[in-house]
Amino acid sequence: MTRFRLTVEFDGRPFMGWQRQAHGPSVQQAIEEAAAAITGEAAVLHAAGRTDAGVHALAMTAHVEIAKPIAAERLMDGINAKLRPLPVAVLAASQVPDEWHARFSCIGRRYLYRIRNRRAPLALDAGRAWRVPVPLDADAMQRAAQVLVGRHDFTTFRSVHCQAESPVKTLDLLRVTRSGELIEIEAEARSFLHHQVRSMVGCLQLVGRGKWSADELGAALQARDRAALGLNAPPDGLFFVEARYPDDLPIPNSR
Amino acid sequence: MTRFRLTVEFDGRPFMGWQRQAHGPSVQQAIEEAAAAITGEAAVLHAAGRTDAGVHALAMTAHVEIAKPIAAERLMDGINAKLRPLPVAVLAASQVPDEWHARFSCIGRRYLYRIRNRRAPLALDAGRAWRVPVPLDADAMQRAAQVLVGRHDFTTFRSVHCQAESPVKTLDLLRVTRSGELIEIEAEARSFLHHQVRSMVGCLQLVGRGKWSADELGAALQARDRAALGLNAPPDGLFFVEARYPDDLPIPNSR
């Protein structure tokens, strides 16, 4: 068996999410079926993150094992040809050692959340951003966001369906910037809880509208209670940006 | 009658182009019908530019005359509500004097053309960029582009369907920049010929691939012959960015 690392871009709109579902299309299933069509083998994909329905990826990282001898480039081109016309594309493929794991070797994940702060509906960015028609104070959002950075119990910002063992996570970066009507929120951590980014963004939006202060955001965090959540932002604006691996070397335990 | 200036964003994919067509949907028709539904009057839209099928706009400028008294903001919100779920949105609306004309008062038009220079198909940018899988030298494209800047007979870069009186135009800016796999080409002029931007981009792509030199691009321009055109780029990557009006004042002749 040869293990291949795949970098995947997708538009989440037509999918129930990354993970294979019994009752609807998923990105995982689409790629697994494309790979199986190329190799004639059942293929199982493992990914750095499992995105929700409607969430997008600029560069999700996954791996798959294949018995049939095949060059990485041919695998990539073959999967891409079979994926057509779905909005999923393999951007890169490379052989990795058997110990390399897209999920367990991953040491950092980065997300981007895009808000369009305007009155008019979205034409070009429909499904790719959250439209917020009332004026948002992005500077206040950026200041308040720093309350969430660091090691905390993020129970308030965690979906009831979250399967993580612990609600304690270390948020390395949460940065809010504005360029015209576009507000971008970048989030970085080793790993995130289910719905964590959307829940943090939803509460930052309340800060931006002046409904919450930074102190109230801090109190919501301290409450460690899902009931203290102000708002969960819609999936449309969320993009999985990047998965990081140690020194970009494939085997974390080999060093 | 009150004249309203409208700023319009649209995704060109579902449309035969801006202009009303007998046999297919157009952006103009969609907005005219939305306006008519709000006001109960037939509405006729005039625009700064007429984009082709599949071409997009970040901010097309148009005007429309309406007899019924209505506030600009209510007109905008009403049209937007009726346009749903089409990917067209009125970003701004304001009253302008009767002499103000979206097409004839316009003194500058700006386009953006986006190329994704990569092997993999486009997932997030499908229909919004031209994918060129072979490596392009963007610096060479930028240098060669300067051959086209200035006042020239652009017959080579003009569609046979072009209705302009003269093929002589003054190109104020043609700038090629690269950021990772994304190559952006900005073009500015008082006005353009039909297909001019796409034809210029198509030939610059030949330069980027090393198939044409800057001198060959210049020779194609000098030929003043459509047969000398190297390649017409697809509509997918083209965006109408902005229409400019004198000092942003509504009446060019009133100063």
mmCIF file of N, CA and C in Angstrom, chain A residues 9-11 56-58 73 76-77 80 84 87-91 118-124 128 239, chain B residues 9-11 56-58 73 76-77 80 84 87-91 118-124 128 239:
data_model
loop_
_atom_site.group_PDB
_atom_site.id
_atom_site.type_symbol
_atom_site.label_atom_id
_atom_site.label_comp_id
_atom_site.label_asym_id
_atom_site.label_seq_id
_atom_site.Cartn_x
_atom_site.Cartn_y
_atom_site.Cartn_z
ATOM 1 N N GLU A 9 -9.284 21.499 -2.437
ATOM 2 C CA GLU A 9 -10.086 22.733 -2.417
ATOM 3 C C GLU A 9 -11.530 22.357 -2.703
ATOM 4 N N PHE A 10 -12.467 22.937 -1.961
ATOM 5 C CA PHE A 10 -13.870 22.685 -2.319
ATOM 6 C C PHE A 10 -14.790 23.820 -1.913
ATOM 7 N N ASP A 11 -15.868 23.918 -2.660
ATOM 8 C CA ASP A 11 -16.983 24.803 -2.348
ATOM 9 C C ASP A 11 -18.000 23.934 -1.609
ATOM 10 N N HIS A 56 -16.482 25.752 3.407
ATOM 11 C CA HIS A 56 -15.584 25.588 2.261
ATOM 12 C C HIS A 56 -14.151 25.277 2.699
ATOM 13 N N ALA A 57 -13.313 24.934 1.738
ATOM 14 C CA ALA A 57 -11.893 24.750 2.044
ATOM 15 C C ALA A 57 -11.030 25.298 0.928
ATOM 16 N N LEU A 58 -10.015 26.068 1.311
ATOM 17 C CA LEU A 58 -8.997 26.509 0.359
ATOM 18 C C LEU A 58 -7.960 25.410 0.195
ATOM 19 N N GLU A 73 0.968 12.255 -9.425
ATOM 20 C CA GLU A 73 0.397 13.223 -10.360
ATOM 21 C C GLU A 73 -0.759 12.605 -11.170
ATOM 22 N N MET A 76 -3.775 12.388 -8.927
ATOM 23 C CA MET A 76 -4.401 13.711 -8.807
ATOM 24 C C MET A 76 -5.230 14.045 -10.058
ATOM 25 N N ASP A 77 -4.619 13.900 -11.219
ATOM 26 C CA ASP A 77 -5.336 14.240 -12.455
ATOM 27 C C ASP A 77 -6.539 13.329 -12.653
ATOM 28 N N ASN A 80 -9.332 14.316 -10.260
ATOM 29 C CA ASN A 80 -9.939 15.572 -10.711
ATOM 30 C C ASN A 80 -10.847 15.365 -11.922
ATOM 31 N N ARG A 84 -15.326 15.992 -11.814
ATOM 32 C CA ARG A 84 -16.083 16.925 -12.650
ATOM 33 C C ARG A 84 -17.534 16.513 -12.730
ATOM 34 N N PRO A 87 -17.722 20.898 -7.454
ATOM 35 C CA PRO A 87 -16.745 21.942 -7.111
ATOM 36 C C PRO A 87 -15.745 21.455 -6.060
ATOM 37 N N VAL A 88 -15.006 20.411 -6.422
ATOM 38 C CA VAL A 88 -13.961 19.839 -5.574
ATOM 39 C C VAL A 88 -12.748 19.615 -6.466
ATOM 40 N N ALA A 89 -11.562 19.996 -5.984
ATOM 41 C CA ALA A 89 -10.360 19.803 -6.789
ATOM 42 C C ALA A 89 -9.188 19.408 -5.901
ATOM 43 N N VAL A 90 -8.431 18.418 -6.355
ATOM 44 C CA VAL A 90 -7.181 18.053 -5.682
ATOM 45 C C VAL A 90 -6.094 18.964 -6.230
ATOM 46 N N LEU A 91 -5.516 19.790 -5.345
ATOM 47 C CA LEU A 91 -4.521 20.777 -5.773
ATOM 48 C C LEU A 91 -3.122 20.183 -5.828
ATOM 49 N N ARG A 118 -22.796 44.828 4.733
ATOM 50 C CA ARG A 118 -23.488 45.719 3.811
ATOM 51 C C ARG A 118 -24.966 45.412 3.784
ATOM 52 N N ARG A 119 -25.692 46.402 3.282
ATOM 53 C CA ARG A 119 -27.145 46.290 3.222
ATOM 54 C C ARG A 119 -27.614 45.358 2.091
ATOM 55 N N ALA A 120 -26.957 45.453 0.945
ATOM 56 C CA ALA A 120 -27.419 44.711 -0.245
ATOM 57 C C ALA A 120 -27.132 43.216 -0.117
ATOM 58 N N PRO A 121 -28.008 42.407 -0.695
ATOM 59 C CA PRO A 121 -27.751 40.960 -0.740
ATOM 60 C C PRO A 121 -26.431 40.678 -1.469
ATOM 61 N N LEU A 122 -25.938 39.460 -1.325
ATOM 62 C CA LEU A 122 -24.678 39.083 -1.961
ATOM 63 C C LEU A 122 -24.955 38.444 -3.319
ATOM 64 N N ALA A 123 -24.327 38.990 -4.369
ATOM 65 C CA ALA A 123 -24.458 38.378 -5.695
ATOM 66 C C ALA A 123 -23.221 37.520 -5.960
ATOM 67 N N LEU A 124 -22.047 38.139 -5.954
ATOM 68 C CA LEU A 124 -20.822 37.390 -6.255
ATOM 69 C C LEU A 124 -20.395 36.497 -5.097
ATOM 70 N N ARG A 128 -20.753 32.357 0.204
ATOM 71 C CA ARG A 128 -19.310 32.409 0.487
ATOM 72 C C ARG A 128 -18.973 33.439 1.564
ATOM 73 N N PHE A 239 -14.142 29.129 5.919
ATOM 74 C CA PHE A 239 -13.215 28.435 5.026
ATOM 75 C C PHE A 239 -12.118 27.760 5.854
ATOM 76 N N GLU B 9 -24.034 44.773 -8.763
ATOM 77 C CA GLU B 9 -23.085 43.645 -8.721
ATOM 78 C C GLU B 9 -23.777 42.429 -9.307
ATOM 79 N N PHE B 10 -23.085 41.668 -10.131
ATOM 80 C CA PHE B 10 -23.693 40.421 -10.603
ATOM 81 C C PHE B 10 -22.670 39.369 -10.973
ATOM 82 N N ASP B 11 -23.124 38.142 -10.845
ATOM 83 C CA ASP B 11 -22.387 36.971 -11.311
ATOM 84 C C ASP B 11 -22.958 36.658 -12.691
ATOM 85 N N HIS B 56 -18.767 39.081 -15.375
ATOM 86 C CA HIS B 56 -19.302 39.515 -14.089
ATOM 87 C C HIS B 56 -19.121 41.022 -13.877
ATOM 88 N N ALA B 57 -19.747 41.543 -12.821
ATOM 89 C CA ALA B 57 -19.536 42.948 -12.469
ATOM 90 C C ALA B 57 -19.436 43.106 -10.965
ATOM 91 N N LEU B 58 -18.415 43.835 -10.528
ATOM 92 C CA LEU B 58 -18.323 44.235 -9.124
ATOM 93 C C LEU B 58 -19.183 45.467 -8.888
ATOM 94 N N GLU B 73 -33.681 54.480 -1.512
ATOM 95 C CA GLU B 73 -33.381 53.311 -0.689
ATOM 96 C C GLU B 73 -34.495 52.254 -0.790
ATOM 97 N N MET B 76 -34.109 50.484 -4.112
ATOM 98 C CA MET B 76 -33.011 49.509 -4.042
ATOM 99 C C MET B 76 -33.451 48.244 -3.306
ATOM 100 N N ASP B 77 -34.015 48.423 -2.127
ATOM 101 C CA ASP B 77 -34.424 47.244 -1.347
ATOM 102 C C ASP B 77 -35.509 46.449 -2.076
ATOM 103 N N ASN B 80 -33.975 44.528 -4.996
ATOM 104 C CA ASN B 80 -33.197 43.396 -4.473
ATOM 105 C C ASN B 80 -34.101 42.261 -4.002
ATOM 106 N N ARG B 84 -34.231 38.188 -5.988
ATOM 107 C CA ARG B 84 -33.923 36.905 -5.357
ATOM 108 C C ARG B 84 -34.576 35.770 -6.105
ATOM 109 N N PRO B 87 -28.303 35.923 -8.909
ATOM 110 C CA PRO B 87 -27.081 36.515 -8.362
ATOM 111 C C PRO B 87 -26.844 37.926 -8.905
ATOM 112 N N VAL B 88 -27.793 38.814 -8.617
ATOM 113 C CA VAL B 88 -27.717 40.220 -9.017
ATOM 114 C C VAL B 88 -28.136 41.035 -7.809
ATOM 115 N N ALA B 89 -27.390 42.094 -7.497
ATOM 116 C CA ALA B 89 -27.737 42.922 -6.345
ATOM 117 C C ALA B 89 -27.465 44.387 -6.645
ATOM 118 N N VAL B 90 -28.420 45.242 -6.265
ATOM 119 C CA VAL B 90 -28.213 46.682 -6.357
ATOM 120 C C VAL B 90 -27.506 47.119 -5.082
ATOM 121 N N LEU B 91 -26.271 47.620 -5.232
ATOM 122 C CA LEU B 91 -25.454 47.983 -4.068
ATOM 123 C C LEU B 91 -25.759 49.391 -3.577
ATOM 124 N N ARG B 118 -2.666 27.320 -12.724
ATOM 125 C CA ARG B 118 -2.434 26.075 -11.992
ATOM 126 C C ARG B 118 -2.945 24.889 -12.779
ATOM 127 N N ARG B 119 -2.445 23.733 -12.379
ATOM 128 C CA ARG B 119 -2.810 22.495 -13.051
ATOM 129 C C ARG B 119 -4.223 22.016 -12.683
ATOM 130 N N ALA B 120 -4.571 22.136 -11.401
ATOM 131 C CA ALA B 120 -5.847 21.586 -10.927
ATOM 132 C C ALA B 120 -7.033 22.410 -11.424
ATOM 133 N N PRO B 121 -8.167 21.729 -11.655
ATOM 134 C CA PRO B 121 -9.393 22.460 -12.010
ATOM 135 C C PRO B 121 -9.763 23.440 -10.899
ATOM 136 N N LEU B 122 -10.680 24.357 -11.207
ATOM 137 C CA LEU B 122 -11.100 25.357 -10.231
ATOM 138 C C LEU B 122 -12.343 24.867 -9.489
ATOM 139 N N ALA B 123 -12.267 24.841 -8.159
ATOM 140 C CA ALA B 123 -13.444 24.480 -7.363
ATOM 141 C C ALA B 123 -14.106 25.764 -6.864
ATOM 142 N N LEU B 124 -13.376 26.569 -6.098
ATOM 143 C CA LEU B 124 -13.966 27.799 -5.541
ATOM 144 C C LEU B 124 -14.112 28.888 -6.587
ATOM 145 N N ARG B 128 -15.245 31.915 -12.487
ATOM 146 C CA ARG B 128 -14.830 33.251 -12.027
ATOM 147 C C ARG B 128 -13.382 33.549 -12.360
ATOM 148 N N PHE B 239 -14.266 40.799 -15.127
ATOM 149 C CA PHE B 239 -15.139 41.545 -14.218
ATOM 150 C C PHE B 239 -15.155 43.013 -14.614
#
